[in-house]
PDB file of C-alpha atoms in Angstrom:
ATOM      1  CA  MET A  50      93.351  23.575 252.555  1.00 74.00           C
ATOM      2  CA  ASP A  51      91.343  24.796 255.508  1.00 88.00           C
ATOM      3  CA  PRO A  52      89.834  28.270 255.181  1.00 95.00           C
ATOM      4  CA  VAL A  53      91.070  31.199 257.245  1.00 98.00           C
ATOM      5  CA  ARG A  54      88.687  32.051 260.074  1.00 98.00           C
ATOM      6  CA  THR A  55      88.505  34.222 263.159  1.00 98.00           C
ATOM      7  CA  ALA A  56      90.021  32.469 266.155  1.00 98.00           C
ATOM      8  CA  ARG A  57      87.699  30.931 268.691  1.00 97.00           C
ATOM      9  CA  PRO A  58      88.486  31.151 272.415  1.00 96.00           C
ATOM     10  CA  ASP A  59      89.672  27.522 272.413  1.00 96.00           C
ATOM     11  CA  ASP A  60      92.186  28.293 269.630  1.00 97.00           C
ATOM     12  CA  LEU A  61      94.038  30.924 271.643  1.00 98.00           C
ATOM     13  CA  ALA A  62      95.618  28.486 274.111  1.00 98.00           C
ATOM     14  CA  ILE A  63      97.550  26.634 271.381  1.00 98.00           C
ATOM     15  CA  LEU A  64      98.756  29.648 269.394  1.00 98.00           C
ATOM     16  CA  PRO A  65     101.819  30.415 271.572  1.00 98.00           C
ATOM     17  CA  ASP A  66     103.035  26.873 270.800  1.00 98.00           C
ATOM     18  CA  VAL A  67     102.436  27.432 267.076  1.00 98.00           C
ATOM     19  CA  GLU A  68     104.526  30.611 267.264  1.00 97.00           C
ATOM     20  CA  ARG A  69     107.270  28.869 269.260  1.00 97.00           C
ATOM     21  CA  ALA A  70     107.474  26.094 266.660  1.00 97.00           C
ATOM     22  CA  ALA A  71     107.469  28.574 263.764  1.00 96.00           C
ATOM     23  CA  ASP A  72     110.317  30.513 265.374  1.00 94.00           C
ATOM     24  CA  THR A  73     112.532  27.417 265.181  1.00 95.00           C
ATOM     25  CA  MET A  74     112.825  28.026 261.423  1.00 92.00           C
ATOM     26  CA  PHE A  75     115.064  31.001 262.179  1.00 89.00           C
ATOM     27  CA  ALA A  76     117.632  28.797 263.968  1.00 88.00           C
ATOM     28  CA  SER A  77     118.970  27.464 260.649  1.00 85.00           C
ATOM     29  CA  LEU A  78     119.908  31.075 259.814  1.00 87.00           C
ATOM     30  CA  GLY A  79     121.665  31.607 263.143  1.00 85.00           C
ATOM     31  CA  ILE A  80     118.816  33.757 264.412  1.00 84.00           C
ATOM     32  CA  GLY A  81     117.798  33.280 267.999  1.00 81.00           C
ATOM     33  CA  PRO A  82     116.835  32.968 270.584  1.00 85.00           C
ATOM     34  CA  LEU A  83     113.897  35.186 269.703  1.00 86.00           C
ATOM     35  CA  PRO A  84     111.621  36.835 272.264  1.00 88.00           C
ATOM     36  CA  ASP A  85     109.076  34.598 273.944  1.00 92.00           C
ATOM     37  CA  PRO A  86     105.920  33.857 271.962  1.00 96.00           C
ATOM     38  CA  CYS A  87     102.761  35.839 272.504  1.00 95.00           C
ATOM     39  CA  THR A  88     100.590  35.131 275.506  1.00 97.00           C
ATOM     40  CA  VAL A  89      96.910  34.289 275.529  1.00 97.00           C
ATOM     41  CA  SER A  90      96.327  37.641 277.230  1.00 97.00           C
ATOM     42  CA  GLU A  91      98.054  39.466 274.346  1.00 97.00           C
ATOM     43  CA  LEU A  92      95.946  37.533 271.865  1.00 98.00           C
ATOM     44  CA  HIS A  93      92.797  38.669 273.694  1.00 97.00           C
ATOM     45  CA  GLU A  94      93.939  42.298 273.333  1.00 97.00           C
ATOM     46  CA  ALA A  95      94.384  42.041 269.548  1.00 98.00           C
ATOM     47  CA  LEU A  96      92.004  43.664 267.099  1.00 98.00           C
ATOM     48  CA  VAL A  97      91.588  40.223 265.590  1.00 98.00           C
ATOM     49  CA  VAL A  98      93.332  36.869 265.482  1.00 98.00           C
ATOM     50  CA  LEU A  99      92.848  34.873 262.306  1.00 98.00           C
ATOM     51  CA  VAL A 100      93.686  31.176 262.144  1.00 98.00           C
ATOM     52  CA  VAL A 101      93.937  28.397 259.615  1.00 98.00           C
ATOM     53  CA  GLY A 102      93.324  24.772 260.516  1.00 97.00           C
ATOM     54  CA  ASP A 103      91.211  23.042 263.111  1.00 96.00           C
ATOM     55  CA  PRO A 104      93.074  22.722 265.365  1.00 97.00           C
ATOM     56  CA  ALA A 105      94.891  25.867 264.284  1.00 98.00           C
ATOM     57  CA  VAL A 106      98.265  25.340 262.580  1.00 98.00           C
ATOM     58  CA  GLY A 107      98.824  28.990 261.739  1.00 98.00           C
ATOM     59  CA  PHE A 108      97.671  32.420 262.826  1.00 98.00           C
ATOM     60  CA  ALA A 109      97.822  36.128 262.140  1.00 98.00           C
ATOM     61  CA  ARG A 110      97.509  38.598 265.007  1.00 98.00           C
ATOM     62  CA  ILE A 111      96.536  42.169 264.163  1.00 98.00           C
ATOM     63  CA  ASP A 112      97.088  44.724 266.918  1.00 97.00           C
ATOM     64  CA  PRO A 113      95.942  48.322 267.224  1.00 96.00           C
ATOM     65  CA  VAL A 114      98.869  50.753 266.911  1.00 92.00           C
ATOM     66  CA  ALA A 115      98.192  54.493 267.005  1.00 90.00           C
ATOM     67  CA  GLY A 116      94.766  54.026 265.459  1.00 91.00           C
ATOM     68  CA  GLY A 117      96.084  51.726 262.748  1.00 95.00           C
ATOM     69  CA  ALA A 118      96.113  48.002 262.061  1.00 98.00           C
ATOM     70  CA  HIS A 119      99.497  46.326 262.588  1.00 97.00           C
ATOM     71  CA  LEU A 120     100.231  42.683 261.774  1.00 98.00           C
ATOM     72  CA  GLU A 121     102.115  41.868 264.945  1.00 96.00           C
ATOM     73  CA  GLN A 122     102.560  38.175 264.235  1.00 97.00           C
ATOM     74  CA  LEU A 123     102.175  35.738 261.354  1.00 98.00           C
ATOM     75  CA  SER A 124     103.148  32.182 262.235  1.00 97.00           C
ATOM     76  CA  VAL A 125     102.628  28.793 260.649  1.00 97.00           C
ATOM     77  CA  HIS A 126     103.769  25.603 262.340  1.00 98.00           C
ATOM     78  CA  PRO A 127     106.675  24.138 260.310  1.00 96.00           C
ATOM     79  CA  ASP A 128     104.828  20.815 259.959  1.00 95.00           C
ATOM     80  CA  ALA A 129     102.091  22.696 258.070  1.00 94.00           C
ATOM     81  CA  GLY A 130     104.380  25.084 256.196  1.00 90.00           C
ATOM     82  CA  GLN A 131     105.197  25.487 252.515  1.00 90.00           C
ATOM     83  CA  GLN A 132     101.572  24.900 251.526  1.00 93.00           C
ATOM     84  CA  GLY A 133     100.328  28.472 251.133  1.00 95.00           C
ATOM     85  CA  ARG A 134      98.862  28.885 254.601  1.00 97.00           C
ATOM     86  CA  GLY A 135     101.019  31.904 255.464  1.00 97.00           C
ATOM     87  CA  ARG A 136     100.042  33.609 252.210  1.00 98.00           C
ATOM     88  CA  GLU A 137      96.363  32.915 252.841  1.00 98.00           C
ATOM     89  CA  LEU A 138      96.655  34.319 256.365  1.00 98.00           C
ATOM     90  CA  LEU A 139      98.395  37.421 255.023  1.00 98.00           C
ATOM     91  CA  ARG A 140      95.769  37.971 252.345  1.00 98.00           C
ATOM     92  CA  ALA A 141      92.984  37.482 254.890  1.00 98.00           C
ATOM     93  CA  SER A 142      94.695  40.001 257.191  1.00 98.00           C
ATOM     94  CA  VAL A 143      94.817  42.599 254.428  1.00 98.00           C
ATOM     95  CA  GLN A 144      91.169  41.942 253.616  1.00 98.00           C
ATOM     96  CA  TRP A 145      90.190  42.214 257.287  1.00 98.00           C
ATOM     97  CA  ALA A 146      91.934  45.605 257.552  1.00 98.00           C
ATOM     98  CA  LYS A 147      90.191  46.817 254.375  1.00 98.00           C
ATOM     99  CA  ASP A 148      86.806  45.572 255.588  1.00 98.00           C
ATOM    100  CA  HIS A 149      87.291  47.430 258.881  1.00 98.00           C
ATOM    101  CA  ASP A 150      88.156  50.739 257.187  1.00 98.00           C
ATOM    102  CA  TYR A 151      91.869  50.850 257.969  1.00 98.00           C
ATOM    103  CA  PRO A 152      93.809  52.648 255.203  1.00 97.00           C
ATOM    104  CA  GLU A 153      96.752  50.258 255.463  1.00 97.00           C
ATOM    105  CA  LEU A 154      98.197  47.242 257.226  1.00 98.00           C
ATOM    106  CA  THR A 155     101.721  47.512 258.642  1.00 97.00           C
ATOM    107  CA  LEU A 156     104.231  44.994 259.964  1.00 97.00           C
ATOM    108  CA  ALA A 157     107.867  44.779 261.063  1.00 94.00           C
ATOM    109  CA  THR A 158     110.084  42.099 259.581  1.00 94.00           C
ATOM    110  CA  TYR A 159     113.550  41.035 258.497  1.00 92.00           C
ATOM    111  CA  ARG A 160     114.219  42.719 255.165  1.00 94.00           C
ATOM    112  CA  ASP A 161     116.385  40.003 253.604  1.00 92.00           C
ATOM    113  CA  ILE A 162     114.985  36.695 254.846  1.00 91.00           C
ATOM    114  CA  MET A 163     113.093  35.031 251.998  1.00 91.00           C
ATOM    115  CA  TRP A 164     109.986  34.194 254.021  1.00 92.00           C
ATOM    116  CA  ASN A 165     109.945  37.710 255.517  1.00 95.00           C
ATOM    117  CA  GLY A 166     110.672  40.868 253.471  1.00 96.00           C
ATOM    118  CA  PRO A 167     110.586  39.320 249.975  1.00 97.00           C
ATOM    119  CA  PHE A 168     107.447  37.337 250.854  1.00 97.00           C
ATOM    120  CA  TYR A 169     105.596  40.440 252.032  1.00 98.00           C
ATOM    121  CA  ALA A 170     106.815  42.425 249.011  1.00 98.00           C
ATOM    122  CA  SER A 171     105.348  39.732 246.743  1.00 98.00           C
ATOM    123  CA  GLU A 172     101.955  40.597 248.258  1.00 98.00           C
ATOM    124  CA  GLY A 173     102.251  44.347 247.697  1.00 98.00           C
ATOM    125  CA  PHE A 174     103.916  45.494 250.923  1.00 98.00           C
ATOM    126  CA  VAL A 175     106.545  48.233 250.598  1.00 98.00           C
ATOM    127  CA  GLU A 176     109.231  49.399 252.995  1.00 96.00           C
ATOM    128  CA  ALA A 177     108.197  52.265 255.276  1.00 95.00           C
ATOM    129  CA  GLY A 178     111.294  52.839 257.422  1.00 92.00           C
ATOM    130  CA  SER A 179     113.093  51.433 260.428  1.00 92.00           C
ATOM    131  CA  PRO A 180     111.120  49.766 263.203  1.00 91.00           C
ATOM    132  CA  ASP A 181     112.595  51.919 265.974  1.00 88.00           C
ATOM    133  CA  GLU A 182     111.746  55.196 264.237  1.00 92.00           C
ATOM    134  CA  TRP A 183     108.305  53.901 263.251  1.00 92.00           C
ATOM    135  CA  TRP A 184     107.442  52.771 266.790  1.00 88.00           C
ATOM    136  CA  GLU A 185     108.791  55.944 268.384  1.00 89.00           C
ATOM    137  CA  ALA A 186     106.765  58.121 265.972  1.00 92.00           C
ATOM    138  CA  ARG A 187     103.686  56.349 267.301  1.00 93.00           C
ATOM    139  CA  GLY A 188     104.497  56.924 270.962  1.00 90.00           C
ATOM    140  CA  HIS A 189     106.055  53.543 271.708  1.00 89.00           C
ATOM    141  CA  GLY A 190     109.526  52.494 272.705  1.00 84.00           C
ATOM    142  CA  PRO A 191     111.927  50.931 270.234  1.00 78.00           C
ATOM    143  CA  GLU A 192     111.670  47.354 269.062  1.00 76.00           C
ATOM    144  CA  GLU A 193     113.196  44.723 271.338  1.00 70.00           C
ATOM    145  CA  PRO A 194     116.978  45.059 270.809  1.00 61.00           C
ATOM    146  CA  VAL A 195     117.422  41.316 270.254  1.00 58.00           C
ATOM    147  CA  MET A 196     115.496  41.547 266.980  1.00 66.00           C
ATOM    148  CA  GLY A 197     118.021  43.816 265.267  1.00 63.00           C
ATOM    149  CA  ARG A 198     121.024  41.656 266.172  1.00 65.00           C
ATOM    150  CA  PHE A 199     120.185  39.173 263.443  1.00 69.00           C
ATOM    151  CA  GLY A 200     119.808  41.317 260.334  1.00 77.00           C
ATOM    152  CA  ALA A 201     118.213  44.387 258.856  1.00 87.00           C
ATOM    153  CA  ARG A 202     114.709  45.053 260.141  1.00 91.00           C
ATOM    154  CA  VAL A 203     112.125  47.149 258.332  1.00 94.00           C
ATOM    155  CA  VAL A 204     108.531  48.255 258.712  1.00 95.00           C
ATOM    156  CA  MET A 205     106.457  47.425 255.662  1.00 97.00           C
ATOM    157  CA  ARG A 206     102.981  48.568 254.751  1.00 97.00           C
ATOM    158  CA  CYS A 207     100.277  47.686 252.302  1.00 98.00           C
ATOM    159  CA  SER A 208      97.952  50.584 251.438  1.00 97.00           C
ATOM    160  CA  TRP A 209      94.824  50.704 249.322  1.00 96.00           C
TER     161      TRP A 209
END
């Protein structure tokens, strides 16, 4: 398997398509349509974007939120899925946050979808409340309403 690395400028242009393809996995659960994928501009504003593959077939985007590190997106193209790439990206994201002196890494996800809440819990993430309350406590508006229409959403965090 390819190692996880920091995204290069030429990687960023293909990552919205990776996210769009990854989002199709939710359709089998009746979830969708989801919000549009990230933009290249949003990727440039991230604290870091980590990728796996060359060309990239998966990525993790960590954004700054109220002085913390927040895993805004973790996507692996379905053609490259089920091979441990998502787990490697998640582990690399946690390590990046540790290496950059963040006390935790947070994320928002579906609590009951196997490749969401249970997956993150298997890597040491614990529930930390509802997304809307979490975002509002950090001076942001609530999560996009479409996200909550498809199941229970939670914020999870991994602390060290």
